[in-house]
Amino acid sequence: MSELTQDVSALKGVGEALSGKLGRLGVASIADLLFHLPLRYQDRTRVTPIGTLRAGHEAVVQGEVAACDVIKGRRRSLLVRLTDGSGILSLRFFHFSPAQQQQFQPGTRVHAFGEARAGATGLEIYHPEYRLIKAGEAVVDEHLTPLYPTTEGLNQARLRGLIDQAMRLLHEAPAALPDWIPTSLRERFQLPELHAALDYLHHPPPEADLEQLKAGTHPTQRRLALEELLAHQLSLRVVRQRIQADGAPPLPSGRSLQARFVSKLPFSLTGAQRRVLDEIGRDIERAVPMLRLVQGDVGSGKTVVAAMAALTAIAGGCQVAMMAPTELLAEQHYRTFKDWFEPLGIEVAWLAGKLKGKARLDTKAALADGRIQLVVGTHALFQADVHFQCLGLAIIDEQHRFGVHQRLALREKGEAAGLTPHQLVMTATPIPRTLAMSAYADLDVSVIDELPPGRTPVQTVAVPDERRPEVVARIERACAEGRQAYWVCTLIEESEALQCQAAEATHESLTEALPGLAIGLVHGRMKAGEKAEVMAAFKDGELDLLIATTVIEVGVDVPNASLMIIENPERLGLSQLHQLRGRVGRGATESFCVLLYHPPLSAHSRERLGVMRETTDGFRIAEKDLELRGPGEVLGTRQTGLAAMKIADLERDRDLLERVGPLAKALLEESPASSAPLIRRWLGEEAGRYGQV
Ligand code: ADP
Ligand code: MG
């Protein structure tokens, strides 16, 4: 195509070693260099009178050498005294050659750049960049000097030279880098033109607002950030179009089966559950794959909603796959669905990585010939060797761990029937609307915004760990009254192994301290079967107290458990604490959560624990979490795409998120051919291929 799409090695002086270094910066093509933007700028466009310099200023100065001495202090140094009539400044060199010392004869004119600091002799610049000049010689730059993010072994001057080469190529052949946002939209959304923006950012004029550039809020920077967000948004929309271009099995009604199921439940559905079920019903009766996200706070009853949707699919003669993020949760869902569905004559199975040998082969065979109607499992469900007879619905629980690639891969699971399954995604991470619209542009969103009646909010207290004995006594009392409790050991230095060790040690010490109680232990390093057994025993009330790691964070449901101790809660994010706490307060009894922290707490930790004490509202907690930790963390791994952007910053550019949706819509209407190249520009070739719908 054009020179700009070529590999950087096509540039003068770029060999293998240099292209490797550029690769580390995410620069592969010549065009990538154009989008490698400065971190900040230096102003070398004017000479600053020495008398106006202040400590901390980076500036160009010019003056005459008044004196030059070697100082023999603690560290030997060369001190050059420079005057320009307005003041006096010292240049200090800790490393210097005799030749250098010779250069600075009194009366010599010096041009220097560096950061002034308060030194032993007044203002000093350590190791300035400098050159000797003749009187009257003008050596200032025409533009601000960009400083780029770089990597070891690649200095600023080198990188700057390469980017200048790329800019020259762009000027010679502007058509090689089209502005995919057409003029009409640029005007409507008030966006600078692409080339003008790049010119400005690589070579800002002397009068540019350095503060604004540093903050990343200059209109040219915002234009590029918006374009990047737009590309992400478009890629999600394209994924959606791609999936929905295929047919899905229309699943018109499972009413009689659903009615039989509901009649056996010990409760009736909430209004919110019914509304969301209607929304799902309208989607899956069509021959187009559903792509729906159900958001509902912990305990809002998403599992029942999943079950109802599954029944519709099963009544329609299709299979259902339910995927959970952890084995523990998969096992628990399996038990729940088995209890619910077997009385209705529905065959339920379990499939995870740990299912091996003959059992695995049997389960796979039964899935392939349609004997199994509902299968619950982990990622293993969607591996290439698992075939379905007719997969009609895929339910994904806790979707923040499920990405666009998996969503696309799911299409292949409808292979035998030639149809793409409907997709229902459940998440307890309530994220604010504008962020949701960007992060989940590929999904329709339903919200279960009501908790089942009769729940008393969990009472939360924060207690320092020196009061541990009181907490232990409290567990004893609660269990004596027939209630159950969790004791959660949190992550220690990000190591799962250490977390499991801590849980084992706690299990030992509490078994000693509470001889009258039946105490279980569950952690991520136990075998699947063992974990399932312990959870079953806890659920059946055979265990009073369960010591656990954060493996129980999502989904575990034991309504009789009404006390939770979280050790070292200061180590966890708010959303994670909220998830954990959601394991209690699921029945009618009053529930308690004890945050057993290790003092002293930082101001930040105190604020977070304070939020947990004050509210049980998941949306408020999510807002606060966003404020304290930023969107990358809160969205989790699913959105690595959104969290790892080149230019846009979800926190700084939050207001741009509101403009992305309308811009994407307008672009698809007015310039649909721009979509694929935009995606390719920002997300790479592979994602660009999704663009060819
Ligand atoms: P989550 O949304 O966190 O996945 P669950 O589906 O695990 O919540 O439901 C939490 C608890 O509430 C479960 O014990 C479930 O049986 C119960 N539940 C669900 N819906 C209702 C309802 N409409 N009325 C009363 N209890 C309900
Ligand atoms: Mg759940």
XYZ file of C-alpha atoms and ligand atoms in Angstrom:
721
model
C 0.000 0.000 0.000
C 1.943 2.996 1.206
C 5.296 3.601 2.813
C 3.684 4.240 6.157
C 2.325 0.734 6.487
C 5.819 -0.664 6.038
C 7.823 -2.076 8.856
C 10.005 0.461 10.713
C 13.045 -1.361 9.360
C 12.298 0.351 6.040
C 13.503 3.602 7.614
C 17.068 4.767 7.204
C 19.359 3.401 9.864
C 16.901 0.981 11.435
C 18.380 -2.482 11.754
C 17.305 -5.525 13.651
C 18.452 -4.327 17.077
C 16.681 -0.996 16.759
C 13.476 -2.500 15.456
C 13.532 -4.834 18.448
C 13.717 -1.848 20.771
C 10.928 -0.083 18.910
C 8.908 -3.276 19.183
C 9.170 -2.987 22.957
C 7.485 0.403 22.620
C 4.664 -1.133 20.592
C 6.006 0.396 17.389
C 6.044 -2.000 14.441
C 5.158 0.051 11.371
C 6.229 3.515 10.299
C 2.709 4.722 10.977
C 3.009 3.466 14.570
C 5.774 6.018 15.052
C 3.321 8.775 14.192
C 1.034 7.616 16.977
C 3.872 7.338 19.481
C 3.100 10.555 21.294
C 5.333 12.614 23.590
C 5.001 12.232 27.328
C 5.892 15.862 27.806
C 7.766 18.765 26.209
C 10.705 21.039 26.873
C 10.670 24.672 25.935
C 13.915 25.436 24.119
C 12.339 28.064 21.919
C 13.569 31.045 23.924
C 16.440 32.115 26.116
C 15.549 32.775 29.737
C 17.373 35.641 31.498
C 19.377 34.087 34.341
C 17.940 36.614 36.773
C 14.403 35.247 36.249
C 15.314 31.565 36.679
C 13.886 29.678 39.606
C 14.714 26.300 41.102
C 12.817 23.537 39.312
C 12.696 25.388 35.982
C 13.973 23.739 32.846
C 15.330 26.488 30.644
C 17.704 27.609 27.957
C 20.237 30.166 29.194
C 23.069 32.020 27.495
C 25.912 33.790 29.210
C 29.585 34.511 29.489
C 31.964 32.436 31.598
C 33.042 34.514 34.602
C 35.103 31.811 36.277
C 35.843 28.113 36.002
C 37.200 26.152 38.962
C 37.662 22.603 40.103
C 36.046 22.301 43.517
C 37.522 19.676 45.846
C 34.608 19.054 48.148
C 33.188 15.675 49.147
C 32.754 15.076 45.436
C 35.186 16.690 43.098
C 33.424 18.836 40.519
C 33.942 21.438 37.838
C 32.092 24.658 38.525
C 31.479 27.130 35.713
C 30.137 30.544 36.735
C 27.978 32.072 34.019
C 26.607 35.628 33.839
C 24.327 37.384 31.371
C 23.999 40.738 33.105
C 20.700 39.781 34.759
C 22.164 37.319 37.242
C 24.652 34.581 37.879
C 24.291 30.815 37.530
C 26.653 27.878 38.023
C 27.007 24.917 35.721
C 28.317 21.956 37.689
C 29.967 18.834 36.245
C 30.849 15.865 38.432
C 32.375 14.068 35.483
C 34.569 16.168 33.253
C 37.681 15.966 31.118
C 40.698 18.276 31.155
C 39.686 19.343 27.627
C 36.311 20.411 28.913
C 37.941 22.381 31.687
C 40.050 24.151 29.044
C 36.953 25.104 27.026
C 35.485 27.329 29.670
C 37.927 30.207 29.496
C 36.558 33.395 31.065
C 34.722 35.444 28.441
C 33.628 32.346 26.428
C 29.934 32.427 25.477
C 27.915 29.337 26.474
C 24.459 28.186 25.456
C 23.048 25.677 27.970
C 19.881 23.780 28.741
C 18.916 22.054 31.958
C 16.973 22.168 35.168
C 17.956 24.844 37.646
C 18.227 23.754 41.262
C 19.216 25.369 44.517
C 22.878 24.417 45.000
C 25.838 25.362 47.167
C 26.545 28.495 45.125
C 22.967 29.587 44.526
C 21.164 28.376 41.396
C 23.019 25.591 39.620
C 22.458 23.285 36.672
C 24.059 19.863 37.000
C 25.396 18.405 33.774
C 23.609 20.762 31.391
C 23.375 20.106 27.672
C 25.582 22.905 26.327
C 27.587 24.267 23.440
C 29.942 27.189 22.976
C 28.588 29.963 20.753
C 29.690 33.179 19.156
C 28.205 36.474 20.282
C 24.844 37.148 18.607
C 24.421 33.554 17.362
C 20.791 32.427 17.618
C 20.423 28.772 18.463
C 16.921 28.424 19.857
C 14.431 25.895 18.468
C 11.362 26.761 16.455
C 9.154 24.233 18.219
C 8.774 22.811 21.680
C 10.957 19.748 22.087
C 9.003 16.509 22.515
C 10.131 13.923 25.060
C 8.887 10.484 24.103
C 8.322 7.378 26.162
C 11.356 5.289 25.366
C 13.181 2.149 26.327
C 16.685 1.166 27.371
C 19.258 1.728 24.674
C 17.179 4.155 22.660
C 17.816 7.795 23.433
C 15.499 10.733 22.860
C 17.504 12.197 20.000
C 17.451 8.906 18.109
C 13.752 8.355 18.635
C 12.978 11.945 17.744
C 14.953 11.550 14.511
C 12.939 8.464 13.561
C 9.646 10.152 14.268
C 10.754 13.169 12.237
C 11.534 10.830 9.341
C 8.049 9.345 9.618
C 6.516 12.834 9.711
C 8.406 13.762 6.559
C 7.031 10.702 4.792
C 3.580 11.741 5.894
C 4.043 15.228 4.478
C 5.248 13.804 1.167
C 2.268 11.479 0.866
C -0.564 12.675 3.104
C -3.031 10.270 1.504
C -1.113 7.385 3.029
C -2.677 8.099 6.404
C -6.315 8.936 5.793
C -8.378 10.691 8.399
C -11.117 8.101 8.697
C -13.373 10.530 10.528
C -14.959 12.485 7.671
C -15.029 16.289 7.641
C -18.763 16.449 8.309
C -18.370 14.490 11.534
C -15.246 16.367 12.549
C -17.205 19.569 12.285
C -20.199 18.236 14.157
C -18.068 16.792 16.959
C -15.577 19.679 16.857
C -12.508 17.570 16.252
C -9.235 18.773 14.751
C -8.084 17.070 11.578
C -5.782 14.065 12.027
C -2.628 15.352 10.320
C -2.947 18.730 11.968
C -3.257 16.975 15.335
C -0.168 14.843 14.745
C 1.844 17.828 13.496
C 0.871 19.794 16.532
C 1.716 17.064 19.005
C 5.101 16.183 17.520
C 6.079 19.836 16.932
C 4.016 22.167 19.102
C 4.469 25.894 18.454
C 6.305 27.928 21.121
C 3.070 29.409 22.429
C 1.439 26.016 23.078
C -0.072 25.514 26.509
C 2.416 23.205 28.216
C 0.193 22.568 31.209
C -2.679 21.463 29.035
C -0.411 19.222 26.975
C 1.028 17.726 30.118
C -2.445 16.998 31.448
C -3.339 15.324 28.146
C -6.367 17.533 27.628
C -5.353 19.536 24.567
C -7.984 19.280 21.774
C -5.506 17.430 19.546
C -4.836 14.865 22.270
C -8.531 14.504 22.935
C -9.167 13.920 19.268
C -6.708 11.028 19.185
C -8.026 9.604 22.462
C -11.554 9.788 21.087
C -10.467 8.067 17.886
C -8.939 5.254 19.919
C -12.070 4.859 22.033
C -14.088 4.919 18.843
C -12.014 2.091 17.382
C -12.644 -0.024 20.486
C -16.324 0.729 20.357
C -16.505 -0.132 16.671
C -14.690 -3.402 17.193
C -17.243 -4.441 19.799
C -20.109 -3.438 17.552
C -18.596 -5.381 14.703
C -18.259 -8.454 16.868
C -21.920 -8.078 17.649
C -22.832 -7.734 13.972
C -20.666 -10.692 13.085
C -22.382 -12.891 15.632
C -25.826 -11.657 14.746
C -25.258 -12.173 11.031
C -25.651 -15.875 11.790
C -28.895 -17.585 12.620
C -29.907 -18.813 16.057
C -32.559 -21.346 16.980
C -35.762 -19.423 17.711
C -36.937 -20.439 21.194
C -40.510 -19.251 21.434
C -41.781 -20.580 24.724
C -41.008 -22.756 27.642
C -43.980 -21.641 29.620
C -45.316 -24.942 30.861
C -41.896 -26.169 31.911
C -41.168 -22.817 33.542
C -44.472 -22.910 35.386
C -43.706 -26.341 36.801
C -40.312 -25.069 37.947
C -41.632 -21.881 39.527
C -44.358 -23.737 41.388
C -41.681 -25.710 43.236
C -39.657 -22.668 44.310
C -40.136 -21.613 47.932
C -40.561 -17.987 46.800
C -42.095 -16.022 43.976
C -40.039 -14.046 41.493
C -39.428 -10.376 42.089
C -40.787 -7.807 39.659
C -37.273 -7.111 38.444
C -36.604 -10.791 37.790
C -39.823 -11.042 35.793
C -39.050 -7.931 33.771
C -35.582 -9.193 32.877
C -37.051 -12.586 31.949
C -39.441 -10.831 29.578
C -36.515 -9.040 27.959
C -34.662 -12.323 27.553
C -37.811 -14.029 26.234
C -38.240 -11.420 23.534
C -34.630 -11.907 22.443
C -34.528 -15.669 22.243
C -37.791 -16.144 20.399
C -36.046 -14.578 17.407
C -33.828 -16.416 14.946
C -30.996 -13.983 15.745
C -28.519 -14.791 18.502
C -29.264 -12.965 21.737
C -26.352 -10.995 23.180
C -27.581 -9.880 26.541
C -25.878 -8.878 29.752
C -27.807 -9.137 32.998
C -26.429 -6.930 35.737
C -27.667 -7.566 39.220
C -26.186 -6.881 42.590
C -25.027 -9.837 44.676
C -28.020 -11.729 45.975
C -30.451 -10.233 43.475
C -31.291 -13.712 42.210
C -29.537 -14.083 38.882
C -29.330 -17.870 39.112
C -33.089 -18.307 38.998
C -33.233 -16.039 35.977
C -30.579 -18.192 34.298
C -32.574 -21.305 35.140
C -35.753 -19.884 33.622
C -33.935 -18.975 30.424
C -32.411 -22.456 30.319
C -35.851 -24.023 30.586
C -37.040 -22.114 27.542
C -34.125 -23.460 25.535
C -34.623 -27.003 26.799
C -38.345 -26.865 26.050
C -37.364 -25.811 22.543
C -35.321 -28.982 22.152
C -31.920 -27.343 22.572
C -29.016 -27.852 24.922
C -27.768 -25.270 27.399
C -24.199 -24.674 28.548
C -23.577 -22.677 31.689
C -20.075 -21.412 32.258
C -18.739 -20.237 35.601
C -15.395 -18.522 36.239
C -14.161 -21.005 38.855
C -14.505 -24.735 39.444
C -15.973 -24.097 42.841
C -18.749 -22.009 41.427
C -19.315 -24.438 38.584
C -19.728 -27.222 41.124
C -22.168 -25.214 43.125
C -24.257 -24.282 40.093
C -24.184 -27.925 39.082
C -25.660 -28.979 42.412
C -28.290 -26.252 42.275
C -29.365 -27.083 38.741
C -29.383 -30.801 39.424
C -31.687 -30.260 42.396
C -33.939 -27.989 40.395
C -33.990 -29.767 37.033
C -33.785 -33.496 37.658
C -37.294 -33.596 39.145
C -38.412 -32.100 35.823
C -36.787 -34.985 33.952
C -33.892 -32.892 32.653
C -30.422 -34.428 32.358
C -27.730 -32.233 33.979
C -23.953 -32.769 33.764
C -20.697 -31.190 34.907
C -17.563 -30.563 32.873
C -14.353 -28.894 33.969
C -10.647 -29.260 33.364
C -10.353 -31.642 36.272
C -12.844 -34.122 34.855
C -10.524 -36.742 33.357
C -10.412 -40.139 31.698
C -13.507 -42.195 31.071
C -15.832 -39.846 32.916
C -14.788 -37.049 30.590
C -15.222 -39.165 27.471
C -18.670 -40.277 28.613
C -19.793 -36.736 29.330
C -18.500 -35.534 25.986
C -20.256 -38.367 24.159
C -23.517 -37.583 25.947
C -23.191 -33.920 24.982
C -22.505 -34.788 21.364
C -25.533 -37.032 21.027
C -27.830 -34.748 22.982
C -28.507 -36.939 26.021
C -27.334 -34.145 28.293
C -29.610 -31.124 28.182
C -27.788 -28.806 30.555
C -24.071 -28.821 31.228
C -22.378 -26.698 33.845
C -18.642 -26.086 33.802
C -15.654 -23.827 33.454
C -13.810 -22.638 30.335
C -13.306 -26.329 29.558
C -16.858 -26.300 28.169
C -15.830 -24.286 25.172
C -12.689 -26.160 24.241
C -12.350 -27.420 20.712
C -12.902 -31.083 21.613
C -16.311 -30.476 23.199
C -19.167 -30.888 20.725
C -22.846 -30.329 21.228
C -25.744 -31.837 19.374
C -27.654 -28.575 19.419
C -26.398 -25.853 21.690
C -29.144 -23.256 21.882
C -28.105 -21.111 24.813
C -24.800 -20.319 26.479
C -25.005 -18.747 29.922
C -21.874 -17.087 31.198
C -21.794 -16.248 34.871
C -19.627 -13.375 36.097
C -18.659 -12.205 32.673
C -15.920 -9.793 33.596
C -13.635 -12.748 32.947
C -15.093 -13.522 29.535
C -13.795 -11.657 26.511
C -14.759 -10.862 22.993
C -12.605 -13.656 21.580
C -14.435 -16.263 23.602
C -17.702 -14.721 22.511
C -16.706 -15.186 18.888
C -15.427 -18.695 19.553
C -18.821 -19.619 20.966
C -20.299 -19.365 17.503
C -18.517 -22.547 16.566
C -20.271 -24.475 19.291
C -23.522 -24.358 17.378
C -21.669 -26.124 14.557
C -23.654 -29.370 14.376
C -26.965 -27.599 13.886
C -25.391 -24.789 11.868
C -26.761 -22.243 14.310
C -25.124 -19.844 16.722
C -26.256 -20.179 20.337
C -27.947 -17.337 22.170
C -25.686 -15.747 24.767
C -26.734 -14.672 28.218
C -24.100 -13.075 30.381
C -24.571 -12.477 34.102
C -22.521 -10.069 36.141
C -22.605 -8.741 39.668
C -20.189 -5.928 38.865
C -22.444 -2.926 38.636
C -20.600 -0.384 36.568
C -21.801 3.110 35.801
C -23.785 3.610 32.630
C -21.297 5.535 30.511
C -18.560 3.068 31.251
C -20.905 0.155 30.586
C -21.771 1.580 27.194
C -18.128 1.576 26.217
C -17.104 -1.639 27.859
C -20.127 -3.649 26.737
C -20.982 -2.069 23.405
C -21.428 -5.593 22.067
C -24.233 -6.449 24.490
C -27.757 -5.353 25.357
C -28.056 -4.689 29.055
C -30.781 -5.717 31.517
C -30.647 -4.774 35.166
C -32.143 -6.662 38.116
C -32.530 -3.587 40.271
C -34.411 -5.096 43.190
C -33.419 -7.522 45.907
C -35.786 -10.302 46.976
C -38.018 -9.155 49.834
C -37.230 -9.790 53.471
C -33.506 -9.261 53.268
C -32.011 -7.372 56.156
C -28.923 -5.482 55.078
C -25.690 -6.988 56.344
C -24.327 -5.090 59.342
C -20.658 -4.387 58.872
C -18.078 -3.542 61.512
C -14.335 -2.961 61.278
C -12.310 -4.458 64.126
C -8.513 -4.384 64.628
C -6.946 -7.827 64.737
C -5.837 -7.533 68.355
C -9.512 -8.113 69.168
C -9.479 -11.456 67.417
C -10.470 -13.400 70.592
C -13.741 -11.429 70.785
C -14.443 -12.249 67.187
C -13.785 -15.937 67.816
C -16.188 -15.846 70.770
C -18.780 -14.271 68.543
C -18.498 -17.120 66.046
C -19.003 -19.576 68.883
C -22.220 -17.826 69.966
C -23.620 -17.578 66.433
C -22.969 -21.254 65.763
C -24.459 -22.245 69.113
C -27.651 -20.594 67.857
C -27.621 -22.823 64.783
C -26.160 -20.317 62.379
C -23.135 -20.743 60.155
C -20.110 -18.584 59.493
C -17.346 -17.937 56.970
C -13.791 -16.954 57.801
C -12.081 -15.554 54.723
C -8.300 -15.366 54.414
C -7.310 -12.825 51.819
C -4.526 -12.659 49.336
C -1.050 -12.320 50.746
C 1.304 -10.627 48.330
C -0.595 -11.829 45.310
C 0.416 -15.409 45.910
C -2.225 -18.090 45.814
C 0.114 -20.565 47.487
C 0.626 -18.255 50.452
C -3.063 -17.554 50.666
C -3.757 -21.279 50.904
C -1.084 -21.664 53.568
C -2.662 -18.856 55.577
C -6.038 -20.556 55.316
C -4.516 -23.837 56.499
C -2.877 -22.137 59.478
C -6.101 -20.346 60.382
C -7.978 -23.614 60.097
C -5.546 -25.176 62.561
C -5.703 -22.369 65.089
C -9.482 -22.015 64.988
C -9.972 -25.779 65.277
C -7.964 -25.540 68.483
C -9.778 -22.457 69.751
C -13.264 -23.763 68.927
C -13.236 -27.477 69.776
C -17.029 -27.659 69.888
C -17.522 -26.651 66.260
C -17.307 -28.573 63.017
C -14.873 -26.568 60.910
C -14.163 -26.998 57.199
C -11.476 -25.654 54.923
C -11.674 -24.782 51.247
C -8.991 -23.249 49.069
C -7.865 -23.095 45.471
C -5.179 -25.756 45.743
C -7.511 -28.532 46.848
C -8.747 -31.136 44.396
C -12.063 -30.354 42.716
C -13.763 -33.283 44.415
C -12.522 -32.277 47.858
C -13.719 -28.723 47.420
C -17.124 -29.898 46.281
C -17.418 -32.194 49.293
C -16.576 -29.461 51.760
C -18.993 -27.023 50.132
C -21.735 -29.639 50.127
C -21.167 -30.343 53.813
C -21.342 -26.641 54.603
C -24.475 -26.191 52.561
C -26.108 -29.167 54.269
C -25.307 -27.705 57.668
C -22.818 -30.406 58.660
C -20.149 -27.759 59.102
C -20.573 -24.731 61.367
C -17.632 -22.699 60.185
C -15.937 -22.590 56.817
C -12.402 -21.280 56.494
C -11.911 -20.148 52.923
C -9.717 -18.169 50.615
C -11.212 -15.665 48.212
C -12.202 -18.622 45.994
C -15.628 -18.170 47.518
C -15.804 -14.612 46.233
C -18.359 -15.218 43.548
C -21.621 -17.042 43.583
C -21.421 -19.300 46.623
C -24.908 -19.472 48.083
C -25.616 -20.802 51.577
C -28.566 -18.836 52.973
C -28.104 -20.083 56.548
C -24.656 -18.511 56.770
C -25.091 -15.196 58.527
C -21.646 -14.231 59.804
C -18.555 -13.502 57.787
C -15.122 -12.580 59.047
C -12.799 -11.092 56.422
C -9.194 -11.057 57.500
C -7.020 -8.203 56.228
C -9.820 -6.587 54.245
C -7.520 -3.628 53.592
C -5.834 -5.755 50.933
C -8.922 -6.045 48.760
C -10.713 -3.738 46.369
C -14.163 -2.509 47.342
C -15.968 -4.469 44.661
C -14.258 -7.638 45.789
C -15.197 -6.992 49.412
C -18.760 -6.383 48.315
C -18.789 -9.694 46.439
C -17.425 -11.524 49.454
C -19.856 -9.910 51.824
C -22.654 -10.881 49.452
C -22.163 -14.488 50.626
C -24.044 -13.578 53.799
C -27.366 -11.818 54.170
C -28.957 -14.230 51.706
C -31.564 -15.570 54.106
C -34.013 -13.863 56.431
C -31.775 -13.837 59.534
C -29.863 -10.731 60.390
C -26.312 -11.018 59.091
C -22.976 -9.567 60.099
C -19.686 -8.931 58.436
C -16.565 -8.324 60.498
C -13.663 -6.641 58.736
C -10.721 -7.810 60.815
C -7.989 -5.419 59.822
C -4.347 -5.136 60.717
C -3.568 -1.697 62.167
C -2.376 0.885 61.458
C -4.616 1.635 58.486
C -3.642 4.134 55.825
C -6.065 7.014 55.270
C -7.019 5.386 51.992
C -7.797 2.019 53.615
C -9.766 3.713 56.355
C -11.874 5.444 53.745
C -12.539 2.187 51.918
C -13.526 0.263 55.020
C -15.728 3.221 55.926
C -17.596 2.851 52.636
C -18.173 -0.832 53.392
C -19.600 0.019 56.802
C -21.910 2.688 55.436
C -23.543 1.025 52.484
C -24.530 -2.324 50.984
C -25.587 -0.774 47.690
C -23.464 -2.331 44.941
C -23.806 0.620 42.598
C -22.623 3.108 45.191
C -19.732 0.853 46.086
C -18.786 0.512 42.425
C -18.829 4.279 41.957
C -16.581 4.691 44.958
C -14.293 1.909 43.781
C -14.010 3.607 40.426
C -13.103 6.830 42.130
C -10.475 5.188 44.317
C -8.947 2.647 41.943
C -9.825 3.746 38.416
C -11.708 1.933 35.679
C -8.947 -0.440 34.582
C -8.927 -2.186 37.936
C -12.659 -2.155 38.383
C -13.470 -3.602 34.997
C -10.993 -6.384 35.570
C -9.308 -8.560 33.049
C -12.171 -8.838 30.636
C -11.557 -5.344 29.465
C -7.820 -5.560 29.067
C -8.499 -3.938 25.724
C -10.085 -0.919 27.295
C -7.701 -0.858 30.217
C -4.558 -0.965 28.081
C -5.113 1.771 25.573
C -2.311 3.663 23.908
C -3.571 7.208 24.219
C -6.983 7.270 25.859
C -7.170 7.112 29.632
C -10.549 6.057 30.965
C -10.161 8.166 34.056
C -8.966 11.369 32.401
C -11.193 10.946 29.351
C -14.322 9.854 31.148
C -16.346 12.622 29.551
C -15.287 11.399 26.109
C -17.005 8.087 26.792
C -20.340 9.823 26.406
C -19.390 11.036 22.952
C -18.104 7.712 21.646
C -21.486 6.053 21.242
C -23.054 8.855 19.154
C -19.862 9.216 17.123
C -19.729 5.479 16.382
C -23.355 5.508 15.330
C -22.877 8.514 13.071
C -19.750 7.039 11.515
C -21.436 3.736 10.734
C -24.262 5.629 9.051
C -22.248 8.193 7.131
C -18.965 6.467 6.473
C -19.281 2.740 7.136
C -16.136 1.959 5.135
C -14.094 3.822 7.767
C -14.867 1.284 10.441
C -12.525 -1.551 9.476
C -9.445 0.623 8.865
C -10.009 2.469 12.135
C -10.186 -0.790 14.055
C -7.044 -1.977 12.285
C -5.199 1.242 13.079
C -5.804 1.004 16.803
C -6.352 -2.657 17.552
C -4.101 -4.283 14.965
C -4.530 -6.515 11.978
C -6.249 -9.318 13.792
C -9.031 -7.197 15.194
C -9.219 -5.428 11.842
C -10.286 -8.700 10.307
C -13.427 -8.701 12.475
C -14.114 -5.511 10.594
C -14.846 -7.356 7.399
C -18.355 -8.324 8.311
P -26.885 -13.761 42.671
O -27.634 -12.739 41.893
O -25.893 -13.157 43.595
O -26.315 -14.828 41.797
P -28.497 -15.901 43.636
O -29.093 -16.257 42.352
O -27.430 -16.795 44.161
O -27.968 -14.426 43.612
O -29.669 -15.734 44.676
C -29.450 -15.420 46.033
C -30.409 -16.119 46.932
O -31.696 -15.563 46.788
C -30.570 -17.585 46.624
O -30.641 -18.296 47.830
C -31.859 -17.657 45.852
O -32.483 -18.900 45.979
C -32.651 -16.563 46.508
N -33.665 -15.944 45.652
C -33.599 -15.723 44.331
N -34.712 -15.103 43.892
C -35.509 -14.914 44.964
C -36.802 -14.339 45.154
N -37.497 -13.822 44.138
N -37.293 -14.331 46.411
C -36.588 -14.839 47.434
N -35.376 -15.406 47.322
C -34.837 -15.453 46.105
Mg -24.591 -15.735 41.258
